[in-house]
PDB file of N, CA and C in Angstrom:
ATOM      1  N   PRO A   1      23.698  -5.773 -11.262  1.00 81.00           N
ATOM      2  CA  PRO A   1      23.107  -6.030 -12.631  1.00 81.00           C
ATOM      3  C   PRO A   1      23.070  -7.164 -13.563  1.00 81.00           C
ATOM      4  N   TRP A   2      22.684  -7.538 -13.519  1.00 85.00           N
ATOM      5  CA  TRP A   2      22.208  -9.128 -13.771  1.00 85.00           C
ATOM      6  C   TRP A   2      22.260  -9.094 -15.296  1.00 85.00           C
ATOM      7  N   PRO A   3      22.781  -9.547 -16.860  1.00 89.00           N
ATOM      8  CA  PRO A   3      22.235  -9.298 -17.538  1.00 89.00           C
ATOM      9  C   PRO A   3      21.939 -10.521 -18.548  1.00 89.00           C
ATOM     10  N   ARG A   4      21.309 -11.400 -17.517  1.00 94.00           N
ATOM     11  CA  ARG A   4      20.801 -12.419 -18.032  1.00 94.00           C
ATOM     12  C   ARG A   4      19.319 -12.883 -17.311  1.00 94.00           C
ATOM     13  N   TYR A   5      18.872 -14.233 -17.803  1.00 96.00           N
ATOM     14  CA  TYR A   5      17.331 -14.220 -17.750  1.00 96.00           C
ATOM     15  C   TYR A   5      17.337 -14.187 -15.896  1.00 96.00           C
ATOM     16  N   VAL A   6      16.085 -14.188 -15.442  1.00 97.00           N
ATOM     17  CA  VAL A   6      15.847 -14.166 -13.318  1.00 97.00           C
ATOM     18  C   VAL A   6      15.905 -15.490 -13.308  1.00 97.00           C
ATOM     19  N   GLU A   7      15.980 -16.987 -14.304  1.00 97.00           N
ATOM     20  CA  GLU A   7      15.967 -18.218 -14.209  1.00 97.00           C
ATOM     21  C   GLU A   7      17.425 -18.781 -13.986  1.00 97.00           C
ATOM     22  N   SER A   8      17.750 -18.043 -14.388  1.00 97.00           N
ATOM     23  CA  SER A   8      19.503 -18.736 -14.582  1.00 97.00           C
ATOM     24  C   SER A   8      20.762 -17.802 -12.902  1.00 97.00           C
ATOM     25  N   LEU A   9      19.933 -17.337 -12.596  1.00 96.00           N
ATOM     26  CA  LEU A   9      20.632 -17.066 -10.992  1.00 96.00           C
ATOM     27  C   LEU A   9      19.164 -18.417 -10.249  1.00 96.00           C
ATOM     28  N   VAL A  10      18.551 -19.782 -10.769  1.00 97.00           N
ATOM     29  CA  VAL A  10      18.160 -20.623 -10.110  1.00 97.00           C
ATOM     30  C   VAL A  10      19.096 -21.707 -10.661  1.00 97.00           C
ATOM     31  N   ASN A  11      19.040 -21.793 -11.930  1.00 97.00           N
ATOM     32  CA  ASN A  11      19.352 -22.265 -12.666  1.00 97.00           C
ATOM     33  C   ASN A  11      21.074 -22.608 -12.001  1.00 97.00           C
ATOM     34  N   LEU A  12      22.595 -21.455 -11.928  1.00 97.00           N
ATOM     35  CA  LEU A  12      23.296 -21.616 -12.035  1.00 97.00           C
ATOM     36  C   LEU A  12      23.924 -21.568 -10.367  1.00 97.00           C
ATOM     37  N   GLY A  13      23.130 -21.511  -9.259  1.00 97.00           N
ATOM     38  CA  GLY A  13      22.604 -21.297  -8.007  1.00 97.00           C
ATOM     39  C   GLY A  13      23.606 -20.108  -7.961  1.00 97.00           C
ATOM     40  N   VAL A  14      23.367 -19.305  -7.683  1.00 96.00           N
ATOM     41  CA  VAL A  14      23.966 -18.420  -7.469  1.00 96.00           C
ATOM     42  C   VAL A  14      22.299 -18.126  -6.708  1.00 96.00           C
ATOM     43  N   TRP A  15      20.824 -18.046  -6.869  1.00 97.00           N
ATOM     44  CA  TRP A  15      20.063 -17.694  -5.557  1.00 97.00           C
ATOM     45  C   TRP A  15      19.754 -18.766  -4.425  1.00 97.00           C
ATOM     46  N   GLU A  16      20.525 -19.871  -4.924  1.00 97.00           N
ATOM     47  CA  GLU A  16      20.820 -20.697  -3.804  1.00 97.00           C
ATOM     48  C   GLU A  16      22.045 -20.343  -2.475  1.00 97.00           C
ATOM     49  N   ARG A  17      22.669 -19.163  -3.428  1.00 98.00           N
ATOM     50  CA  ARG A  17      24.074 -18.833  -2.422  1.00 98.00           C
ATOM     51  C   ARG A  17      23.690 -17.617  -1.798  1.00 98.00           C
ATOM     52  N   ILE A  18      22.729 -16.910  -2.203  1.00 97.00           N
ATOM     53  CA  ILE A  18      21.855 -15.832  -1.712  1.00 97.00           C
ATOM     54  C   ILE A  18      21.262 -16.014  -0.311  1.00 97.00           C
ATOM     55  N   VAL A  19      20.269 -17.006  -0.606  1.00 97.00           N
ATOM     56  CA  VAL A  19      19.301 -17.704  -0.081  1.00 97.00           C
ATOM     57  C   VAL A  19      20.975 -17.999   1.803  1.00 97.00           C
ATOM     58  N   ASN A  20      21.393 -18.319   1.518  1.00 97.00           N
ATOM     59  CA  ASN A  20      21.699 -19.765   1.728  1.00 97.00           C
ATOM     60  C   ASN A  20      22.591 -18.223   3.033  1.00 97.00           C
ATOM     61  N   ARG A  21      23.384 -17.579   2.592  1.00 97.00           N
ATOM     62  CA  ARG A  21      24.276 -16.202   2.665  1.00 97.00           C
ATOM     63  C   ARG A  21      22.827 -15.972   4.374  1.00 97.00           C
ATOM     64  N   PHE A  22      21.916 -15.220   3.705  1.00 97.00           N
ATOM     65  CA  PHE A  22      21.322 -14.941   4.989  1.00 97.00           C
ATOM     66  C   PHE A  22      20.235 -16.044   5.777  1.00 97.00           C
ATOM     67  N   GLU A  23      20.725 -17.126   5.634  1.00 97.00           N
ATOM     68  CA  GLU A  23      20.205 -18.399   6.227  1.00 97.00           C
ATOM     69  C   GLU A  23      21.686 -17.858   7.619  1.00 97.00           C
ATOM     70  N   GLU A  24      22.172 -18.738   7.076  1.00 97.00           N
ATOM     71  CA  GLU A  24      24.265 -18.007   8.228  1.00 97.00           C
ATOM     72  C   GLU A  24      24.151 -17.092   8.443  1.00 97.00           C
ATOM     73  N   ALA A  25      23.287 -16.648   8.238  1.00 97.00           N
ATOM     74  CA  ALA A  25      23.733 -14.912   9.406  1.00 97.00           C
ATOM     75  C   ALA A  25      23.042 -14.997  10.513  1.00 97.00           C
ATOM     76  N   GLY A  26      21.220 -15.888   9.957  1.00 97.00           N
ATOM     77  CA  GLY A  26      20.985 -15.696  10.925  1.00 97.00           C
ATOM     78  C   GLY A  26      19.144 -14.743  10.146  1.00 97.00           C
ATOM     79  N   GLN A  27      18.824 -15.031   9.428  1.00 96.00           N
ATOM     80  CA  GLN A  27      17.920 -13.875   9.076  1.00 96.00           C
ATOM     81  C   GLN A  27      17.277 -14.902   8.169  1.00 96.00           C
ATOM     82  N   SER A  28      16.410 -15.081   9.083  1.00 95.00           N
ATOM     83  CA  SER A  28      15.044 -17.028   9.147  1.00 95.00           C
ATOM     84  C   SER A  28      13.966 -15.217   8.188  1.00 95.00           C
ATOM     85  N   GLU A  29      13.776 -13.592   8.513  1.00 96.00           N
ATOM     86  CA  GLU A  29      12.696 -12.857   7.631  1.00 96.00           C
ATOM     87  C   GLU A  29      13.034 -12.376   6.238  1.00 96.00           C
ATOM     88  N   ALA A  30      14.686 -12.845   6.075  1.00 97.00           N
ATOM     89  CA  ALA A  30      15.338 -12.615   5.302  1.00 97.00           C
ATOM     90  C   ALA A  30      14.537 -14.180   3.877  1.00 97.00           C
ATOM     91  N   VAL A  31      15.415 -14.903   4.370  1.00 95.00           N
ATOM     92  CA  VAL A  31      15.220 -16.053   3.188  1.00 95.00           C
ATOM     93  C   VAL A  31      14.013 -16.193   3.468  1.00 95.00           C
ATOM     94  N   VAL A  32      13.003 -16.474   3.833  1.00 95.00           N
ATOM     95  CA  VAL A  32      11.061 -15.577   3.280  1.00 95.00           C
ATOM     96  C   VAL A  32      11.067 -14.724   2.170  1.00 95.00           C
ATOM     97  N   ALA A  33      11.496 -14.101   2.628  1.00 97.00           N
ATOM     98  CA  ALA A  33      11.093 -12.761   1.549  1.00 97.00           C
ATOM     99  C   ALA A  33      12.347 -12.630   0.284  1.00 97.00           C
ATOM    100  N   CYS A  34      12.606 -14.177   0.091  1.00 97.00           N
ATOM    101  CA  CYS A  34      13.755 -13.755  -0.998  1.00 97.00           C
ATOM    102  C   CYS A  34      12.681 -15.191  -1.473  1.00 97.00           C
ATOM    103  N   GLU A  35      11.309 -15.054  -1.479  1.00 95.00           N
ATOM    104  CA  GLU A  35      11.266 -16.465  -2.484  1.00 95.00           C
ATOM    105  C   GLU A  35      10.384 -14.591  -3.150  1.00 95.00           C
ATOM    106  N   ALA A  36       9.801 -14.898  -2.172  1.00 97.00           N
ATOM    107  CA  ALA A  36       8.450 -13.211  -2.694  1.00 97.00           C
ATOM    108  C   ALA A  36       9.948 -12.766  -3.623  1.00 97.00           C
ATOM    109  N   VAL A  37      10.639 -12.400  -3.462  1.00 97.00           N
ATOM    110  CA  VAL A  37      11.677 -11.583  -4.661  1.00 97.00           C
ATOM    111  C   VAL A  37      12.581 -11.981  -5.674  1.00 97.00           C
ATOM    112  N   LEU A  38      12.172 -13.241  -5.176  1.00 97.00           N
ATOM    113  CA  LEU A  38      12.657 -13.950  -7.109  1.00 97.00           C
ATOM    114  C   LEU A  38      10.794 -14.498  -7.644  1.00 97.00           C
ATOM    115  N   GLU A  39       9.965 -14.679  -6.863  1.00 97.00           N
ATOM    116  CA  GLU A  39       8.785 -14.542  -7.333  1.00 97.00           C
ATOM    117  C   GLU A  39       8.271 -13.168  -8.265  1.00 97.00           C
ATOM    118  N   GLU A  40       7.939 -12.410  -7.953  1.00 97.00           N
ATOM    119  CA  GLU A  40       8.500 -10.546  -8.019  1.00 97.00           C
ATOM    120  C   GLU A  40       9.798 -10.583  -9.551  1.00 97.00           C
ATOM    121  N   LEU A  41      10.317 -10.722  -9.087  1.00 97.00           N
ATOM    122  CA  LEU A  41      11.502 -10.956 -10.304  1.00 97.00           C
ATOM    123  C   LEU A  41      11.355 -11.682 -11.853  1.00 97.00           C
ATOM    124  N   ARG A  42      10.652 -13.144 -11.716  1.00 97.00           N
ATOM    125  CA  ARG A  42       9.997 -13.458 -12.212  1.00 97.00           C
ATOM    126  C   ARG A  42       8.645 -12.826 -13.095  1.00 97.00           C
ATOM    127  N   ALA A  43       7.842 -11.922 -12.417  1.00 98.00           N
ATOM    128  CA  ALA A  43       6.893 -11.388 -12.969  1.00 98.00           C
ATOM    129  C   ALA A  43       7.575 -10.429 -13.899  1.00 98.00           C
ATOM    130  N   VAL A  44       7.890  -9.162 -13.145  1.00 97.00           N
ATOM    131  CA  VAL A  44       8.403  -8.529 -14.013  1.00 97.00           C
ATOM    132  C   VAL A  44       9.447  -8.949 -15.507  1.00 97.00           C
ATOM    133  N   GLU A  45      10.016  -9.766 -14.938  1.00 96.00           N
ATOM    134  CA  GLU A  45      11.008 -10.323 -15.759  1.00 96.00           C
ATOM    135  C   GLU A  45       9.471 -10.743 -17.207  1.00 96.00           C
ATOM    136  N   LYS A  46       8.210 -10.715 -16.885  1.00 96.00           N
ATOM    137  CA  LYS A  46       7.529 -11.438 -18.384  1.00 96.00           C
ATOM    138  C   LYS A  46       6.779 -10.704 -18.258  1.00 96.00           C
ATOM    139  N   SER A  47       6.702  -9.961 -17.452  1.00 95.00           N
ATOM    140  CA  SER A  47       5.840  -8.424 -18.098  1.00 95.00           C
ATOM    141  C   SER A  47       6.699  -7.906 -19.114  1.00 95.00           C
ATOM    142  N   GLU A  48       8.271  -7.764 -18.816  1.00 92.00           N
ATOM    143  CA  GLU A  48       8.696  -7.055 -19.180  1.00 92.00           C
ATOM    144  C   GLU A  48       8.941  -7.459 -21.176  1.00 92.00           C
ATOM    145  N   MET A  49       9.169  -9.595 -21.291  1.00 91.00           N
ATOM    146  CA  MET A  49       9.198  -9.721 -22.060  1.00 91.00           C
ATOM    147  C   MET A  49       8.551  -9.422 -23.591  1.00 91.00           C
ATOM    148  N   ALA A  50       7.148  -9.368 -22.562  1.00 91.00           N
ATOM    149  CA  ALA A  50       5.450  -9.265 -23.320  1.00 91.00           C
ATOM    150  C   ALA A  50       5.748  -7.057 -23.689  1.00 91.00           C
ATOM    151  N   SER A  51       6.262  -6.980 -22.986  1.00 89.00           N
ATOM    152  CA  SER A  51       6.306  -5.472 -23.822  1.00 89.00           C
ATOM    153  C   SER A  51       7.609  -5.175 -25.518  1.00 89.00           C
ATOM    154  N   VAL A  52       8.076  -6.042 -24.977  1.00 85.00           N
ATOM    155  CA  VAL A  52       9.510  -6.534 -26.039  1.00 85.00           C
ATOM    156  C   VAL A  52       8.741  -7.426 -26.898  1.00 85.00           C
ATOM    157  N   VAL A  53       7.897  -8.467 -26.649  1.00 85.00           N
ATOM    158  CA  VAL A  53       7.561  -8.478 -28.112  1.00 85.00           C
ATOM    159  C   VAL A  53       6.099  -7.766 -29.472  1.00 85.00           C
ATOM    160  N   LEU A  54       5.563  -6.693 -27.585  1.00 85.00           N
ATOM    161  CA  LEU A  54       4.111  -6.402 -28.198  1.00 85.00           C
ATOM    162  C   LEU A  54       5.159  -4.735 -28.381  1.00 85.00           C
ATOM    163  N   GLY A  55       6.000  -4.757 -28.472  1.00 81.00           N
ATOM    164  CA  GLY A  55       7.356  -3.354 -29.022  1.00 81.00           C
ATOM    165  C   GLY A  55       6.745  -2.321 -28.167  1.00 81.00           C
ATOM    166  N   GLU A  56       5.914  -2.709 -26.583  1.00 83.00           N
ATOM    167  CA  GLU A  56       5.613  -1.882 -25.663  1.00 83.00           C
ATOM    168  C   GLU A  56       7.207  -1.048 -25.207  1.00 83.00           C
ATOM    169  N   ASN A  57       7.318   0.621 -25.546  1.00 82.00           N
ATOM    170  CA  ASN A  57       8.243   1.344 -24.576  1.00 82.00           C
ATOM    171  C   ASN A  57       9.817   0.433 -25.409  1.00 82.00           C
ATOM    172  N   TYR A  58      10.381  -0.678 -26.370  1.00 80.00           N
ATOM    173  CA  TYR A  58      10.995  -0.524 -27.189  1.00 80.00           C
ATOM    174  C   TYR A  58      10.678  -0.194 -28.558  1.00 80.00           C
ATOM    175  N   HIS A  59      12.454  -0.178 -29.360  1.00 77.00           N
ATOM    176  CA  HIS A  59      12.274   0.479 -31.128  1.00 77.00           C
ATOM    177  C   HIS A  59      13.638  -0.340 -31.106  1.00 77.00           C
ATOM    178  N   THR A  60      13.187  -0.645 -32.154  1.00 76.00           N
ATOM    179  CA  THR A  60      14.729  -0.412 -33.697  1.00 76.00           C
ATOM    180  C   THR A  60      15.131  -0.250 -33.780  1.00 76.00           C
ATOM    181  N   ILE A  61      16.642  -0.493 -33.657  1.00 78.00           N
ATOM    182  CA  ILE A  61      17.372   0.567 -33.614  1.00 78.00           C
ATOM    183  C   ILE A  61      17.503   1.219 -35.437  1.00 78.00           C
ATOM    184  N   TRP A  62      16.353  -0.337 -36.190  1.00 76.00           N
ATOM    185  CA  TRP A  62      16.998   0.522 -37.877  1.00 76.00           C
ATOM    186  C   TRP A  62      15.350   0.389 -38.665  1.00 76.00           C
ATOM    187  N   SER A  63      15.350   1.214 -38.845  1.00 65.00           N
ATOM    188  CA  SER A  63      13.674   1.286 -39.650  1.00 65.00           C
ATOM    189  C   SER A  63      13.576   0.964 -40.995  1.00 65.00           C
ATOM    190  N   ALA A  64      12.382  -0.174 -40.942  1.00 67.00           N
ATOM    191  CA  ALA A  64      11.255  -0.703 -41.522  1.00 67.00           C
ATOM    192  C   ALA A  64      11.431  -1.457 -43.031  1.00 67.00           C
ATOM    193  N   ARG A  65      11.468   0.414 -42.789  1.00 67.00           N
ATOM    194  CA  ARG A  65      11.195   1.223 -44.614  1.00 67.00           C
ATOM    195  C   ARG A  65      13.111   0.953 -45.568  1.00 67.00           C
ATOM    196  N   ARG A  66      12.697   1.950 -46.709  1.00 58.00           N
ATOM    197  CA  ARG A  66      14.667   2.043 -46.977  1.00 58.00           C
ATOM    198  C   ARG A  66      14.374   3.087 -47.523  1.00 58.00           C
TER     199      ARG A  66
END
């Protein structure tokens, strides 16, 4: 699990290290796949954030009424 935003993987250098590990292992297909995976993660996160804002599949832990 990664408790932060997807972009933090890139900004903190984590994603680069993952890609480098594949490169060092000679897994060129995996390196190409990493770009697709990163774009998919960004899309999923964007969709999930939209759901949060719209209140879809999310509920507050407190009531709006008293």
